[in-house]
């Protein structure tokens, strides 16, 4: 369904914000919204063509945007991109990835790959951004968790564990950096209809997601971006160490299947 966006012009005026994975899907929506709300946006993405194109589009529309190519699984490349951007006020780590597999079957190399792509990349970005934020007297960090990090979904053990680690990392950061005026929060999206997600699930899976959503639909990247920007903004000045779930109510029930099915049939 079409999403109505409400922008807050000037909310990020005078602030420099860097977004990893900022050229596609949810990251693109975040970068676009930051530019619309006055930020100087640095887009970091592995897709050089998409990143350069988006930075050009945002600049042509009157925003301030630049692009740096980097593979977030390469910690040195992430640090280099952040160092090149200069001191940041806002860091948003959208980049990551998933892969299915039973715990009994996954090879150690796959665990290492997923943790490097999700957890180590986040820690590397934060480590590179912290000195500049401390010099500026504060900042806001928003990390990308997932509802998969809040419970165990069979067949996704490594991904679940990686996203759970990001939630704990974010809580730790909130305490370690709070006295420096730096806030750290996580967003835990549920099913968001990004181009990548839509390309990987069939109609039956889409219907299943809608059935298990209290709102009866998938979320839009722009809706996730709105939640992320709230946490990154001064509107959330007293919010730190939190995980904001953006899942249309998918995780708001106990999971008891018989009660759920009977109630859903009645509501229909």
mmCIF file of C-alpha atoms in Angstrom:
data_model
loop_
_atom_site.group_PDB
_atom_site.id
_atom_site.type_symbol
_atom_site.label_atom_id
_atom_site.label_comp_id
_atom_site.label_asym_id
_atom_site.label_seq_id
_atom_site.Cartn_x
_atom_site.Cartn_y
_atom_site.Cartn_z
ATOM 1 C CA UNK A 1 0.000 0.000 0.000
ATOM 2 C CA UNK A 2 1.181 3.582 -0.621
ATOM 3 C CA UNK A 3 2.895 5.141 2.376
ATOM 4 C CA UNK A 4 2.270 8.730 3.401
ATOM 5 C CA UNK A 5 5.506 10.289 4.641
ATOM 6 C CA UNK A 6 5.733 13.222 7.020
ATOM 7 C CA UNK A 7 9.051 15.047 6.868
ATOM 8 C CA UNK A 8 10.461 17.411 9.474
ATOM 9 C CA UNK A 9 12.485 20.002 7.528
ATOM 10 C CA UNK A 10 15.551 21.185 9.404
ATOM 11 C CA UNK A 11 15.466 18.443 12.043
ATOM 12 C CA UNK A 12 19.017 17.421 11.071
ATOM 13 C CA UNK A 13 20.232 20.816 9.855
ATOM 14 C CA UNK A 14 23.941 21.288 10.489
ATOM 15 C CA UNK A 15 24.489 17.600 11.209
ATOM 16 C CA UNK A 16 26.611 15.106 9.326
ATOM 17 C CA UNK A 17 25.110 11.624 9.115
ATOM 18 C CA UNK A 18 26.659 8.479 7.669
ATOM 19 C CA UNK A 19 24.594 5.478 6.589
ATOM 20 C CA UNK A 20 26.175 2.101 5.868
ATOM 21 C CA UNK A 21 24.197 0.158 3.305
ATOM 22 C CA UNK A 22 22.710 3.526 2.434
ATOM 23 C CA UNK A 23 22.017 2.984 -1.267
ATOM 24 C CA UNK A 24 19.351 0.291 -1.360
ATOM 25 C CA UNK A 25 16.052 -0.655 0.228
ATOM 26 C CA UNK A 26 15.803 0.506 3.818
ATOM 27 C CA UNK A 27 19.146 2.299 3.638
ATOM 28 C CA UNK A 28 18.038 4.276 0.605
ATOM 29 C CA UNK A 29 14.896 5.390 2.442
ATOM 30 C CA UNK A 30 17.028 6.465 5.413
ATOM 31 C CA UNK A 31 19.495 8.419 3.243
ATOM 32 C CA UNK A 32 16.690 10.088 1.341
ATOM 33 C CA UNK A 33 14.863 11.126 4.493
ATOM 34 C CA UNK A 34 18.021 12.453 6.153
ATOM 35 C CA UNK A 35 18.712 14.650 3.134
ATOM 36 C CA UNK A 36 15.125 15.912 3.102
ATOM 37 C CA UNK A 37 15.452 16.844 6.776
ATOM 38 C CA UNK A 38 18.642 18.849 6.339
ATOM 39 C CA UNK A 39 21.516 16.477 7.090
ATOM 40 C CA UNK A 40 24.810 16.346 5.248
ATOM 41 C CA UNK A 41 24.527 12.677 4.245
ATOM 42 C CA UNK A 42 27.408 10.310 3.579
ATOM 43 C CA UNK A 43 26.199 7.149 1.839
ATOM 44 C CA UNK A 44 28.398 4.063 2.232
ATOM 45 C CA UNK A 45 27.537 1.023 0.150
ATOM 46 C CA UNK A 46 29.134 -1.856 -1.734
ATOM 47 C CA UNK A 47 27.125 -0.916 -4.850
ATOM 48 C CA UNK A 48 29.117 1.972 -6.298
ATOM 49 C CA UNK A 49 26.710 2.624 -9.153
ATOM 50 C CA UNK A 50 23.612 2.799 -6.947
ATOM 51 C CA UNK A 51 25.399 4.847 -4.296
ATOM 52 C CA UNK A 52 26.767 7.421 -6.718
ATOM 53 C CA UNK A 53 23.401 7.706 -8.441
ATOM 54 C CA UNK A 54 21.537 8.237 -5.166
ATOM 55 C CA UNK A 55 24.018 10.860 -3.948
ATOM 56 C CA UNK A 56 23.575 12.679 -7.250
ATOM 57 C CA UNK A 57 19.792 12.535 -7.025
ATOM 58 C CA UNK A 58 19.755 13.873 -3.479
ATOM 59 C CA UNK A 59 22.167 16.678 -4.350
ATOM 60 C CA UNK A 60 20.172 17.600 -7.454
ATOM 61 C CA UNK A 61 17.052 17.851 -5.284
ATOM 62 C CA UNK A 62 18.743 20.425 -3.068
ATOM 63 C CA UNK A 63 20.217 18.153 -0.434
ATOM 64 C CA UNK A 64 23.819 17.570 0.572
ATOM 65 C CA UNK A 65 25.018 14.057 -0.130
ATOM 66 C CA UNK A 66 28.217 12.230 -0.979
ATOM 67 C CA UNK A 67 29.129 8.604 -1.567
ATOM 68 C CA UNK A 68 31.936 6.292 -0.466
ATOM 69 C CA UNK A 69 32.192 2.730 -1.752
ATOM 70 C CA UNK A 70 32.970 0.082 0.868
ATOM 71 C CA UNK A 71 32.263 -3.562 1.622
ATOM 72 C CA UNK A 72 31.184 -3.549 5.274
ATOM 73 C CA UNK A 73 32.594 -7.032 5.804
ATOM 74 C CA UNK A 74 36.015 -5.368 5.376
ATOM 75 C CA UNK A 75 36.523 -3.545 8.676
ATOM 76 C CA UNK A 76 39.434 -1.502 7.329
ATOM 77 C CA UNK A 77 37.350 -0.288 4.380
ATOM 78 C CA UNK A 78 34.525 0.770 6.709
ATOM 79 C CA UNK A 79 36.935 2.651 8.961
ATOM 80 C CA UNK A 80 38.513 4.359 5.956
ATOM 81 C CA UNK A 81 35.124 5.515 4.660
ATOM 82 C CA UNK A 82 34.167 6.924 8.056
ATOM 83 C CA UNK A 83 37.539 8.601 8.574
ATOM 84 C CA UNK A 84 37.174 10.199 5.150
ATOM 85 C CA UNK A 85 33.758 11.578 6.037
ATOM 86 C CA UNK A 86 35.082 13.569 8.975
ATOM 87 C CA UNK A 87 33.481 13.850 12.429
ATOM 88 C CA UNK A 88 29.909 12.559 12.521
ATOM 89 C CA UNK A 89 26.849 13.571 14.478
ATOM 90 C CA UNK A 90 24.844 10.522 13.407
ATOM 91 C CA UNK A 91 25.878 6.973 12.481
ATOM 92 C CA UNK A 92 23.278 4.545 11.135
ATOM 93 C CA UNK A 93 24.433 1.008 10.363
ATOM 94 C CA UNK A 94 21.902 -0.503 7.986
ATOM 95 C CA UNK A 95 24.250 -2.828 6.088
ATOM 96 C CA UNK A 96 24.107 -6.521 6.906
ATOM 97 C CA UNK A 97 22.856 -9.793 5.547
ATOM 98 C CA UNK A 98 21.207 -13.108 6.305
ATOM 99 C CA UNK A 99 21.398 -16.753 5.317
ATOM 100 C CA UNK A 100 19.346 -19.791 6.372
ATOM 101 C CA UNK A 101 20.687 -22.976 7.889
ATOM 102 C CA UNK A 102 20.176 -25.314 10.812
ATOM 103 C CA UNK A 103 22.648 -25.016 13.666
ATOM 104 C CA UNK A 104 23.447 -28.702 13.141
ATOM 105 C CA UNK A 105 24.397 -28.053 9.520
ATOM 106 C CA UNK A 106 26.062 -24.638 9.382
ATOM 107 C CA UNK A 107 29.815 -24.699 8.888
ATOM 108 C CA UNK A 108 31.981 -22.471 11.107
ATOM 109 C CA UNK A 109 32.906 -20.419 8.046
ATOM 110 C CA UNK A 110 29.267 -19.443 7.540
ATOM 111 C CA UNK A 111 28.936 -18.376 11.167
ATOM 112 C CA UNK A 112 32.069 -16.284 10.780
ATOM 113 C CA UNK A 113 30.798 -14.720 7.539
ATOM 114 C CA UNK A 114 27.447 -13.718 9.031
ATOM 115 C CA UNK A 115 28.992 -12.329 12.203
ATOM 116 C CA UNK A 116 31.560 -10.397 10.190
ATOM 117 C CA UNK A 117 28.842 -9.005 7.911
ATOM 118 C CA UNK A 118 26.482 -8.012 10.725
ATOM 119 C CA UNK A 119 28.262 -7.707 14.073
ATOM 120 C CA UNK A 120 31.898 -6.976 13.279
ATOM 121 C CA UNK A 121 30.919 -4.462 10.595
ATOM 122 C CA UNK A 122 28.731 -2.629 13.105
ATOM 123 C CA UNK A 123 31.449 -2.625 15.760
ATOM 124 C CA UNK A 124 34.039 -1.425 13.227
ATOM 125 C CA UNK A 125 31.819 1.442 12.092
ATOM 126 C CA UNK A 126 31.105 2.482 15.670
ATOM 127 C CA UNK A 127 34.776 2.291 16.642
ATOM 128 C CA UNK A 128 35.723 4.557 13.739
ATOM 129 C CA UNK A 129 32.962 7.072 14.476
ATOM 130 C CA UNK A 130 33.377 7.411 18.249
ATOM 131 C CA UNK A 131 36.486 9.654 18.386
ATOM 132 C CA UNK A 132 34.837 12.306 16.218
ATOM 133 C CA UNK A 133 31.569 12.126 18.144
ATOM 134 C CA UNK A 134 33.433 12.533 21.415
ATOM 135 C CA UNK A 135 35.251 15.592 20.058
ATOM 136 C CA UNK A 136 31.927 17.089 18.989
ATOM 137 C CA UNK A 137 30.474 16.511 22.440
ATOM 138 C CA UNK A 138 27.924 13.876 21.500
ATOM 139 C CA UNK A 139 26.139 11.998 18.774
ATOM 140 C CA UNK A 140 23.560 9.384 17.940
ATOM 141 C CA UNK A 141 24.148 5.805 16.812
ATOM 142 C CA UNK A 142 21.351 3.648 15.425
ATOM 143 C CA UNK A 143 22.153 0.011 14.702
ATOM 144 C CA UNK A 144 20.214 -2.468 12.596
ATOM 145 C CA UNK A 145 18.941 -5.399 14.620
ATOM 146 C CA UNK A 146 15.891 -7.479 13.678
ATOM 147 C CA UNK A 147 12.988 -9.230 15.333
ATOM 148 C CA UNK A 148 15.087 -12.317 14.526
ATOM 149 C CA UNK A 149 17.427 -11.149 17.271
ATOM 150 C CA UNK A 150 14.662 -11.198 19.875
ATOM 151 C CA UNK A 151 13.677 -14.881 19.595
ATOM 152 C CA UNK A 152 14.774 -18.100 17.919
ATOM 153 C CA UNK A 153 13.424 -18.872 14.460
ATOM 154 C CA UNK A 154 14.253 -22.452 13.413
ATOM 155 C CA UNK A 155 16.561 -22.559 10.433
ATOM 156 C CA UNK A 156 18.068 -19.123 11.009
ATOM 157 C CA UNK A 157 20.342 -19.736 13.993
ATOM 158 C CA UNK A 158 23.406 -17.820 12.849
ATOM 159 C CA UNK A 159 21.395 -14.815 11.702
ATOM 160 C CA UNK A 160 19.306 -14.825 14.898
ATOM 161 C CA UNK A 161 22.459 -14.920 17.001
ATOM 162 C CA UNK A 162 24.122 -12.131 15.019
ATOM 163 C CA UNK A 163 21.153 -9.813 15.401
ATOM 164 C CA UNK A 164 20.877 -10.640 19.111
ATOM 165 C CA UNK A 165 24.543 -9.704 19.429
ATOM 166 C CA UNK A 166 23.831 -6.329 17.833
ATOM 167 C CA UNK A 167 21.108 -5.633 20.397
ATOM 168 C CA UNK A 168 23.495 -6.434 23.256
ATOM 169 C CA UNK A 169 26.315 -4.449 21.631
ATOM 170 C CA UNK A 170 24.002 -1.449 21.376
ATOM 171 C CA UNK A 171 22.995 -1.687 25.037
ATOM 172 C CA UNK A 172 26.654 -1.876 26.011
ATOM 173 C CA UNK A 173 27.470 1.176 23.885
ATOM 174 C CA UNK A 174 24.693 3.143 25.547
ATOM 175 C CA UNK A 175 26.420 2.723 28.899
ATOM 176 C CA UNK A 176 29.997 3.060 27.693
ATOM 177 C CA UNK A 177 29.385 6.249 25.711
ATOM 178 C CA UNK A 178 26.492 7.910 27.530
ATOM 179 C CA UNK A 179 28.792 10.124 29.612
ATOM 180 C CA UNK A 180 30.228 11.451 26.343
ATOM 181 C CA UNK A 181 26.773 12.552 25.229
ATOM 182 C CA UNK A 182 26.514 9.705 22.730
ATOM 183 C CA UNK A 183 23.267 7.762 22.504
ATOM 184 C CA UNK A 184 23.000 4.256 21.029
ATOM 185 C CA UNK A 185 19.759 2.559 20.038
ATOM 186 C CA UNK A 186 18.752 -0.336 17.816
ATOM 187 C CA UNK A 187 15.870 -0.810 15.410
ATOM 188 C CA UNK A 188 14.422 -4.313 15.067
ATOM 189 C CA UNK A 189 12.391 -4.465 11.858
ATOM 190 C CA UNK A 190 10.032 -7.250 10.987
ATOM 191 C CA UNK A 191 8.946 -7.964 7.408
ATOM 192 C CA UNK A 192 9.799 -4.831 5.417
ATOM 193 C CA UNK A 193 8.909 -4.900 1.733
ATOM 194 C CA UNK A 194 12.279 -3.847 0.377
ATOM 195 C CA UNK A 195 13.098 -4.817 -3.212
ATOM 196 C CA UNK A 196 15.493 -7.484 -1.923
ATOM 197 C CA UNK A 197 12.880 -9.076 0.340
ATOM 198 C CA UNK A 198 10.142 -9.045 -2.281
ATOM 199 C CA UNK A 199 12.515 -10.708 -4.735
ATOM 200 C CA UNK A 200 13.214 -13.584 -2.344
ATOM 201 C CA UNK A 201 9.724 -14.546 -1.119
ATOM 202 C CA UNK A 202 6.817 -15.922 -3.114
ATOM 203 C CA UNK A 203 3.124 -15.025 -2.955
ATOM 204 C CA UNK A 204 2.381 -17.694 -0.342
ATOM 205 C CA UNK A 205 5.074 -16.304 1.955
ATOM 206 C CA UNK A 206 3.762 -12.775 1.490
ATOM 207 C CA UNK A 207 0.267 -13.960 2.433
ATOM 208 C CA UNK A 208 1.687 -15.673 5.526
ATOM 209 C CA UNK A 209 3.417 -12.480 6.632
ATOM 210 C CA UNK A 210 0.208 -10.498 6.153
ATOM 211 C CA UNK A 211 -1.771 -13.116 8.105
ATOM 212 C CA UNK A 212 0.585 -12.856 11.064
ATOM 213 C CA UNK A 213 0.700 -9.046 11.051
ATOM 214 C CA UNK A 214 -1.679 -7.200 13.353
ATOM 215 C CA UNK A 215 -1.936 -4.578 10.598
ATOM 216 C CA UNK A 216 -2.472 -7.183 7.897
ATOM 217 C CA UNK A 217 0.400 -6.083 5.685
ATOM 218 C CA UNK A 218 4.140 -5.827 5.238
ATOM 219 C CA UNK A 219 5.947 -2.674 6.246
ATOM 220 C CA UNK A 220 7.469 -0.196 3.838
ATOM 221 C CA UNK A 221 11.135 0.889 3.876
ATOM 222 C CA UNK A 222 9.954 4.451 4.486
ATOM 223 C CA UNK A 223 8.185 3.349 7.673
ATOM 224 C CA UNK A 224 11.344 1.741 9.012
ATOM 225 C CA UNK A 225 13.285 4.870 8.040
ATOM 226 C CA UNK A 226 10.883 7.054 10.028
ATOM 227 C CA UNK A 227 11.553 4.986 13.159
ATOM 228 C CA UNK A 228 15.307 5.092 12.580
ATOM 229 C CA UNK A 229 15.343 8.870 12.156
ATOM 230 C CA UNK A 230 13.318 9.338 15.319
ATOM 231 C CA UNK A 231 16.006 7.511 17.294
ATOM 232 C CA UNK A 232 18.758 9.465 15.527
ATOM 233 C CA UNK A 233 17.103 12.829 16.195
ATOM 234 C CA UNK A 234 16.994 15.113 19.206
ATOM 235 C CA UNK A 235 13.351 14.070 19.604
ATOM 236 C CA UNK A 236 14.812 10.949 21.254
ATOM 237 C CA UNK A 237 17.301 12.869 23.403
ATOM 238 C CA UNK A 238 16.509 10.794 26.513
ATOM 239 C CA UNK A 239 16.306 7.462 24.698
ATOM 240 C CA UNK A 240 19.378 5.250 24.755
ATOM 241 C CA UNK A 241 19.997 1.520 25.021
ATOM 242 C CA UNK A 242 16.563 0.850 23.547
ATOM 243 C CA UNK A 243 15.465 -1.535 20.808
ATOM 244 C CA UNK A 244 12.533 -0.203 18.801
ATOM 245 C CA UNK A 245 10.529 -3.004 17.196
ATOM 246 C CA UNK A 246 9.011 -2.072 13.822
ATOM 247 C CA UNK A 247 7.084 -5.168 12.783
ATOM 248 C CA UNK A 248 3.386 -4.358 12.442
ATOM 249 C CA UNK A 249 2.634 -6.274 15.626
ATOM 250 C CA UNK A 250 4.076 -9.590 14.442
ATOM 251 C CA UNK A 251 5.856 -10.216 17.762
ATOM 252 C CA UNK A 252 3.147 -8.678 19.967
ATOM 253 C CA UNK A 253 1.490 -12.022 20.760
ATOM 254 C CA UNK A 254 2.506 -15.076 22.759
ATOM 255 C CA UNK A 255 2.714 -17.372 19.762
ATOM 256 C CA UNK A 256 0.068 -19.861 20.932
ATOM 257 C CA UNK A 257 -1.110 -21.252 17.566
ATOM 258 C CA UNK A 258 -4.569 -22.573 18.480
ATOM 259 C CA UNK A 259 -5.655 -19.362 20.191
ATOM 260 C CA UNK A 260 -4.274 -17.314 17.320
ATOM 261 C CA UNK A 261 -5.982 -19.317 14.576
ATOM 262 C CA UNK A 262 -9.355 -19.345 16.365
ATOM 263 C CA UNK A 263 -9.269 -15.610 17.033
ATOM 264 C CA UNK A 264 -8.155 -14.780 13.517
ATOM 265 C CA UNK A 265 -11.002 -16.835 12.078
ATOM 266 C CA UNK A 266 -13.460 -14.949 14.300
ATOM 267 C CA UNK A 267 -12.021 -11.557 13.282
ATOM 268 C CA UNK A 268 -12.293 -12.471 9.616
#
